[in-house]
CSV table of C-alpha atoms in Angstrom, one decimal:
chain,number,residue,atom,x,y,z
A,155,MET,CA,-33.0,6.6,25.9
A,156,LYS,CA,-30.4,3.9,27.6
A,157,THR,CA,-30.3,2.0,24.1
A,158,THR,CA,-29.4,5.7,22.5
A,159,HIS,CA,-26.8,6.0,25.4
A,160,LEU,CA,-24.9,3.0,24.5
A,161,ARG,CA,-25.2,3.5,20.5
A,162,ARG,CA,-23.5,6.6,20.4
A,163,ARG,CA,-20.8,5.1,22.6
A,164,SER,CA,-20.0,2.1,21.2
A,165,ARG,CA,-19.3,4.3,17.1
A,166,PRO,CA,-16.5,6.3,18.2
A,167,THR,CA,-14.6,3.0,20.3
A,168,ARG,CA,-15.6,0.9,16.7
A,169,THR,CA,-14.6,3.9,14.6
A,170,GLY,CA,-11.4,4.2,16.7
A,171,ALA,CA,-10.2,0.8,16.4
A,172,LEU,CA,-10.5,0.9,13.0
A,173,ALA,CA,-9.0,3.9,12.1
A,174,THR,CA,-5.5,2.0,14.9
A,175,ALA,CA,-6.6,-1.1,12.1
A,176,ALA,CA,-5.7,1.1,9.4
A,177,THR,CA,-2.6,3.0,10.7
A,178,ALA,CA,-0.7,-0.6,11.6
A,179,VAL,CA,-1.5,-1.9,8.2
A,180,ALA,CA,-0.5,0.7,6.1
A,181,GLY,CA,3.1,1.2,8.5
A,182,LEU,CA,3.7,-2.1,8.0
A,183,ALA,CA,3.4,-2.3,4.6
A,184,LEU,CA,5.8,1.1,3.9
A,185,THR,CA,7.6,-0.7,6.6
A,186,GLY,CA,8.3,-4.0,4.3
A,187,VAL,CA,8.5,-1.7,1.3
A,188,GLY,CA,11.5,0.9,2.5
A,189,ALA,CA,13.5,-3.0,5.0
A,190,SER,CA,13.1,-4.9,1.2
A,191,GLY,CA,16.1,-3.0,0.4
A,192,ILE,CA,17.8,-0.6,2.8
A,193,ALA,CA,20.8,-3.1,4.1
A,194,PHE,CA,22.0,-3.7,0.1
A,195,ASP,CA,21.5,0.0,0.1
A,196,ILE,CA,23.1,0.4,2.7
A,197,VAL,CA,26.3,-1.8,2.2
A,198,GLY,CA,26.0,0.0,-1.6
A,199,GLY,CA,26.4,3.3,0.2
A,200,ILE,CA,29.7,2.0,2.5
A,201,MET,CA,31.3,-0.2,-0.7
A,202,SER,CA,31.0,2.5,-3.1
A,203,ALA,CA,32.5,5.2,-0.5
A,204,ILE,CA,34.8,3.0,-0.1
A,205,ALA,CA,35.9,1.9,-3.5
A,206,ALA,CA,35.8,5.8,-3.9
A,207,ALA,CA,38.0,6.4,-1.7
A,208,THR,CA,41.0,3.3,-2.5
A,209,GLY,CA,39.8,2.7,-6.1
A,210,GLU,CA,39.4,-1.2,-5.5
A,211,SER,CA,36.6,-2.9,-6.8
A,212,GLY,CA,33.8,-5.0,-4.7
A,213,VAL,CA,34.4,-8.7,-4.0
A,214,VAL,CA,30.3,-8.5,-6.2
A,215,GLY,CA,29.1,-5.5,-7.1
A,216,LEU,CA,26.0,-4.6,-4.8
A,217,GLY,CA,26.4,-0.3,-6.7
A,218,PHE,CA,24.5,2.3,-5.4
A,219,ASP,CA,21.4,3.3,-6.0
A,220,TRP,CA,20.4,7.4,-5.2
A,221,PRO,CA,16.3,7.7,-5.8
A,222,MET,CA,15.7,4.1,-4.8
A,223,ALA,CA,17.2,4.3,-1.9
A,224,ALA,CA,16.0,7.4,-0.9
A,225,ALA,CA,12.8,6.1,-1.8
A,226,ARG,CA,13.3,3.2,0.4
A,227,ALA,CA,14.4,4.8,3.5
A,228,ALA,CA,11.4,8.1,3.2
A,229,ALA,CA,8.8,4.4,3.3
A,230,LEU,CA,10.7,3.2,6.2
A,231,ALA,CA,10.2,6.1,8.0
A,232,ALA,CA,6.6,6.8,7.4
A,233,GLY,CA,5.4,3.2,7.8
A,234,THR,CA,8.1,3.2,11.1
A,235,THR,CA,5.8,6.6,12.1
A,236,LEU,CA,2.7,5.2,11.5
A,237,LEU,CA,3.6,2.3,13.6
A,238,VAL,CA,3.7,3.7,16.5
A,239,THR,CA,1.3,6.7,15.9
A,240,ALA,CA,-0.8,3.5,16.3
A,241,VAL,CA,0.5,1.7,19.0
A,242,ARG,CA,-0.2,5.7,21.9
A,243,ARG,CA,-3.6,5.4,19.7
A,244,ARG,CA,-3.9,1.6,20.6
A,245,ARG,CA,-2.4,2.3,24.4
A,246,ARG,CA,-4.7,5.8,25.3
A,247,GLY,CA,-7.5,3.5,23.6
A,248,ARG,CA,-7.0,1.4,27.2
A,249,GLY,CA,-6.5,4.6,29.2
A,250,ALA,CA,-2.6,3.6,29.3
A,251,CYS,CA,-0.1,6.0,29.6
A,252,ALA,CA,0.8,7.2,24.7
A,253,HIS,CA,3.7,7.6,25.6
A,254,CYS,CA,5.3,4.4,27.5
A,255,GLY,CA,2.8,2.2,27.8
A,256,ARG,CA,1.7,2.0,31.4
A,257,SER,CA,-1.2,1.6,33.1
A,258,GLU,CA,0.0,1.2,37.0
A,259,GLY,CA,0.7,3.4,39.0
A,260,PRO,CA,4.1,4.7,40.1
A,261,ASP,CA,6.8,1.9,40.9
A,262,HIS,CA,9.8,2.9,42.9
A,263,VAL,CA,12.4,0.2,44.6
A,264,GLN,CA,13.6,0.5,47.8
A,265,ALA,CA,17.8,-0.1,47.8
A,266,GLY,CA,18.7,-3.4,48.8
A,267,THR,CA,15.5,-5.3,48.7
A,268,ARG,CA,14.1,-7.8,46.2
A,269,ASP,CA,12.5,-7.2,43.0
A,270,ASP,CA,9.9,-10.2,41.3
A,271,ALA,CA,12.5,-11.5,39.3
A,272,GLY,CA,14.4,-12.9,43.0
A,273,HIS,CA,17.8,-10.2,42.8
A,274,THR,CA,18.8,-8.5,45.1
A,275,SER,CA,18.5,-4.3,43.9
A,276,PRO,CA,22.5,-2.7,44.7
A,277,ALA,CA,22.2,-0.1,47.3
A,278,GLY,CA,25.7,1.5,46.1
A,279,GLY,CA,28.9,0.2,45.4
A,280,GLY,CA,31.2,1.0,43.0
A,281,ARG,CA,29.0,1.4,39.1
A,282,GLU,CA,25.8,0.9,39.1
A,283,ARG,CA,24.6,-2.4,38.9
A,284,TRP,CA,21.8,-3.6,36.6
A,285,GLN,CA,19.3,-6.9,37.3
A,286,ALA,CA,16.8,-8.1,35.0
A,287,ARG,CA,13.4,-8.7,36.4
A,288,GLY,CA,11.4,-12.0,35.4
A,289,ALA,CA,11.6,-14.0,32.9
A,290,TRP,CA,11.7,-11.7,29.6
A,291,GLN,CA,14.5,-9.9,30.8
A,292,ARG,CA,16.1,-13.0,30.6
A,293,LEU,CA,14.8,-13.7,27.9
A,294,SER,CA,16.6,-10.5,27.0
A,295,VAL,CA,19.8,-10.0,28.2
A,296,ARG,CA,20.5,-14.2,26.9
A,297,ALA,CA,19.5,-12.1,23.4
A,298,GLY,CA,22.3,-9.5,24.0
A,299,TYR,CA,25.3,-12.8,24.0
A,300,LEU,CA,23.2,-14.8,21.2
A,301,THR,CA,24.1,-11.2,19.4
A,302,VAL,CA,27.8,-11.6,19.9
A,303,LEU,CA,28.5,-15.2,19.5
A,304,LEU,CA,26.3,-14.7,15.6
A,305,ALA,CA,28.2,-11.4,13.9
A,306,ALA,CA,31.4,-12.3,15.6
A,307,GLY,CA,30.2,-15.3,13.3
A,308,TYR,CA,30.1,-13.4,10.1
A,309,GLY,CA,32.5,-10.4,11.1
A,310,ALA,CA,35.4,-13.9,11.1
A,311,LEU,CA,33.7,-15.9,8.1
A,312,LYS,CA,34.4,-11.7,6.2
A,313,VAL,CA,37.3,-11.3,7.8
A,314,GLN,CA,39.0,-14.3,6.5
A,315,TRP,CA,38.4,-13.5,3.2
A,316,GLY,CA,39.5,-11.0,3.5
A,317,LEU,CA,43.3,-11.8,4.8
A,318,GLY,CA,43.2,-14.0,1.8
A,319,GLY,CA,41.7,-17.7,3.3
A,320,ALA,CA,39.6,-20.2,1.7
A,321,VAL,CA,37.1,-21.7,4.6
A,322,GLY,CA,33.2,-21.5,2.2
A,323,LEU,CA,34.5,-20.8,-0.8
A,324,ALA,CA,34.6,-23.6,-4.2
A,325,ASP,CA,37.0,-21.8,-6.2
A,326,PRO,CA,40.0,-19.7,-3.8
A,327,ARG,CA,40.4,-17.6,-6.5
A,328,ALA,CA,36.9,-16.5,-6.8
A,329,PHE,CA,36.9,-13.4,-5.1
A,330,GLY,CA,41.1,-12.7,-6.8
A,331,ASP,CA,43.2,-10.1,-5.1
A,332,VAL,CA,41.7,-9.4,-2.1
A,333,HIS,CA,42.9,-7.2,0.9
A,334,LEU,CA,41.0,-6.6,4.0
A,335,TRP,CA,39.9,-3.0,3.3
A,336,THR,CA,38.4,-4.2,0.3
A,337,PRO,CA,35.2,-3.4,-0.2
A,338,GLY,CA,32.4,-6.3,1.2
A,339,LEU,CA,35.4,-7.7,3.2
A,340,GLY,CA,37.2,-5.5,5.9
A,341,ASP,CA,33.5,-2.9,6.3
A,342,THR,CA,31.3,-5.1,6.7
A,343,GLY,CA,33.6,-7.0,9.4
A,344,VAL,CA,33.3,-3.3,11.4
A,345,LEU,CA,29.5,-3.4,10.7
A,346,ALA,CA,29.3,-6.8,12.6
A,347,LEU,CA,31.7,-5.9,15.7
A,348,ILE,CA,29.6,-2.7,16.5
A,349,GLY,CA,26.9,-5.6,16.3
A,350,MET,CA,28.9,-7.2,18.4
A,351,ALA,CA,29.6,-4.0,21.0
A,352,LEU,CA,25.8,-3.9,20.4
A,353,GLY,CA,25.1,-7.3,21.7
A,354,LEU,CA,26.9,-7.0,24.6
A,355,GLY,CA,26.0,-3.5,25.5
A,356,PHE,CA,22.5,-4.4,25.7
A,357,ALA,CA,23.1,-7.7,27.6
A,358,ARG,CA,25.5,-6.0,29.7
A,359,THR,CA,23.2,-2.8,29.7
A,360,TRP,CA,25.5,0.4,29.3
A,361,ARG,CA,26.5,2.2,32.8
A,362,PRO,CA,26.0,5.7,32.8
A,363,PRO,CA,29.7,6.6,32.7
A,364,LEU,CA,29.5,6.4,29.2
A,365,HIS,CA,27.6,9.4,28.5
A,366,MET,CA,25.6,8.2,25.7
A,367,PRO,CA,21.0,8.9,25.5
A,368,ARG,CA,19.4,5.8,25.1
A,369,TRP,CA,18.3,6.2,21.2
A,370,MET,CA,22.1,5.9,20.1
A,371,PRO,CA,22.1,2.3,20.9
A,372,LEU,CA,18.0,1.7,20.5
A,373,THR,CA,18.6,3.7,17.6
A,374,ALA,CA,21.9,1.9,15.8
A,375,ALA,CA,19.7,-1.7,16.7
A,376,PHE,CA,16.9,-0.9,15.2
A,377,VAL,CA,18.1,0.1,12.0
A,378,GLY,CA,20.0,-3.4,12.1
A,379,SER,CA,18.0,-4.8,12.9
A,380,VAL,CA,15.5,-3.6,9.7
A,381,MET,CA,18.5,-4.5,6.9
A,382,LEU,CA,18.7,-8.1,9.0
A,383,VAL,CA,15.1,-9.6,9.2
A,384,PRO,CA,14.2,-9.2,5.6
A,385,VAL,CA,17.2,-10.6,4.2
A,386,GLY,CA,17.1,-14.0,6.0
A,387,VAL,CA,13.7,-13.8,5.5
A,388,LEU,CA,13.7,-12.9,1.7
A,389,GLY,CA,17.3,-15.0,1.0
A,390,THR,CA,16.3,-18.5,3.1
A,391,GLY,CA,12.6,-18.5,0.9
A,392,LEU,CA,15.6,-18.1,-2.0
A,393,ARG,CA,17.5,-21.6,-1.0
A,394,VAL,CA,14.9,-23.5,0.2
A,395,ALA,CA,13.6,-22.4,-3.6
A,396,VAL,CA,16.8,-23.7,-5.1
A,397,ALA,CA,16.1,-27.0,-2.9
A,398,LEU,CA,13.2,-27.9,-4.4
A,399,GLY,CA,14.0,-27.2,-7.8
A,400,LEU,CA,12.4,-23.1,-9.0
A,401,ALA,CA,15.8,-21.5,-8.7
A,402,ASN,CA,19.1,-21.6,-9.9
A,403,PRO,CA,21.3,-18.8,-8.6
A,404,SER,CA,24.8,-17.7,-9.2
A,405,LEU,CA,27.1,-18.8,-6.6
A,406,GLU,CA,29.6,-16.4,-7.8
A,407,GLY,CA,32.1,-19.4,-6.3
A,408,VAL,CA,31.1,-19.1,-3.3
A,409,SER,CA,30.2,-22.5,-1.4
A,410,PRO,CA,27.0,-23.2,-1.6
A,411,TRP,CA,26.7,-24.6,2.8
A,412,VAL,CA,27.6,-21.0,2.4
A,413,PHE,CA,24.5,-19.5,1.2
A,414,ASP,CA,22.5,-21.9,3.2
A,415,VAL,CA,23.5,-20.7,7.4
A,416,ILE,CA,23.9,-16.8,6.1
A,417,TYR,CA,20.5,-16.2,5.1
A,418,PRO,CA,19.3,-18.1,8.1
A,419,TRP,CA,22.3,-16.7,10.6
A,420,PHE,CA,21.2,-13.5,9.6
A,421,LEU,CA,17.4,-14.6,11.0
A,422,ALA,CA,18.1,-15.0,14.2
A,423,TRP,CA,21.2,-12.3,14.1
A,424,GLY,CA,18.0,-9.8,13.4
A,425,LEU,CA,15.9,-11.1,15.7
A,426,ALA,CA,18.1,-11.7,18.5
A,427,MET,CA,19.4,-8.5,18.3
A,428,GLY,CA,16.0,-6.5,17.9
A,429,THR,CA,14.9,-8.3,21.2
A,430,ALA,CA,18.1,-7.7,23.5
A,431,ALA,CA,17.1,-3.9,22.3
A,432,VAL,CA,13.7,-4.5,23.3
A,433,GLY,CA,14.4,-5.8,26.8
A,434,TYR,CA,17.8,-2.8,27.2
A,435,HIS,CA,14.3,-0.8,26.6
A,436,TYR,CA,12.3,-1.8,29.2
A,437,ARG,CA,14.9,-1.9,31.2
A,438,THR,CA,16.4,1.8,31.7
A,439,ARG,CA,13.5,3.5,30.9
A,440,GLY,CA,12.9,4.7,34.1
A,441,VAL,CA,9.9,6.8,35.6
A,442,CYS,CA,7.8,8.4,32.2
A,443,ARG,CA,7.9,11.6,31.8
A,444,ALA,CA,4.2,12.2,30.8
A,445,CYS,CA,2.5,10.5,33.7
A,446,GLY,CA,5.5,10.2,36.3
A,447,ARG,CA,4.6,6.1,36.6
A,448,GLY,CA,7.8,3.5,36.6
A,449,ARG,CA,9.9,2.3,38.2
A,450,PRO,CA,13.7,5.0,38.9
A,451,ALA,CA,16.0,3.5,36.3
A,452,PHE,CA,19.6,4.1,38.1
A,453,VAL,CA,20.6,3.2,41.7
A,454,ARG,CA,23.4,6.6,42.6
A,455,HIS,CA,26.2,5.5,45.5
A,456,ALA,CA,25.4,7.3,48.7
A,457,ARG,CA,29.4,8.5,48.8
A,458,GLY,CA,30.3,8.9,52.5
A,459,GLU,CA,27.4,7.5,54.4
A,460,GLY,CA,28.2,4.3,55.3
A,461,ALA,CA,26.6,0.9,54.6
A,462,ALA,CA,23.5,1.2,57.1
A,463,ALA,CA,22.4,4.9,55.4
A,464,ARG,CA,22.3,3.6,52.8
A,465,GLU,CA,19.9,0.6,52.4
A,466,GLY,CA,17.8,2.9,53.0
A,467,ALA,CA,17.9,4.9,50.4
A,468,THR,CA,15.9,4.8,47.3
A,469,THR,CA,16.4,4.1,44.2
A,470,THR,CA,16.5,7.6,41.8
A,471,LEU,CA,17.0,8.0,38.5
């Protein structure tokens, strides 16, 4: 009887684990297919729109293929959905909340006390303050500042080309007559500015006065990372192939060192942005609405009360 009981319990466990693994593998495959060209679809779409508005041709002929762009977007969406499903199944399997992944009891912080990283939780005064907790949070904050630097470097390169600069060009006339609004120059500079804003916001942690839902910067960071990491991986692999004499792509008047630098740059930028976004997510998720676990995300200023009263205030969401 005991043997039969054990068998009946083990079979669903193995089946559930296999189903979770299969879902994760399928999600990774679809996400990889979708991400492989989504960067070119997004940038190509932007360049096509600018070219239609200004009548100028872009510095590179990316073009825009609606059917392929739609197929890749659908694959990316389906793959992401399957990955989220796999994560939630895994959380349920280990007895954690499927929504937030927490398994510990409710955790509240007294204002004015010190957290695990040795930072003091603010008891009020001025705008709400955030503190990174632990080594992972410190890493994510630094990744946010690294995102700012990497985005600024790429944006500076493209903007100086748009202004007529020749840094990084083997042939100063490689792009012909270009302007800042030429497709592929100023528009990518704007994307770099968005990347800088995301990185800085994740590092400093956006505060409530902006009235911005968390999903907006997190979605932007997800799209940015999905654009940057695959291009960085594929481009770096191509440059390795060139170094080994296995490929000889056209450089179109751009200095070889630009490609040697820019593809690893994209990879580092995408990974840094993703790391910063994950840290921001964990710092700001607050109390889970599904299970009630977690720390409140904000410390509100108790207006009209003295310092002694504020010291006893608890954090609220």
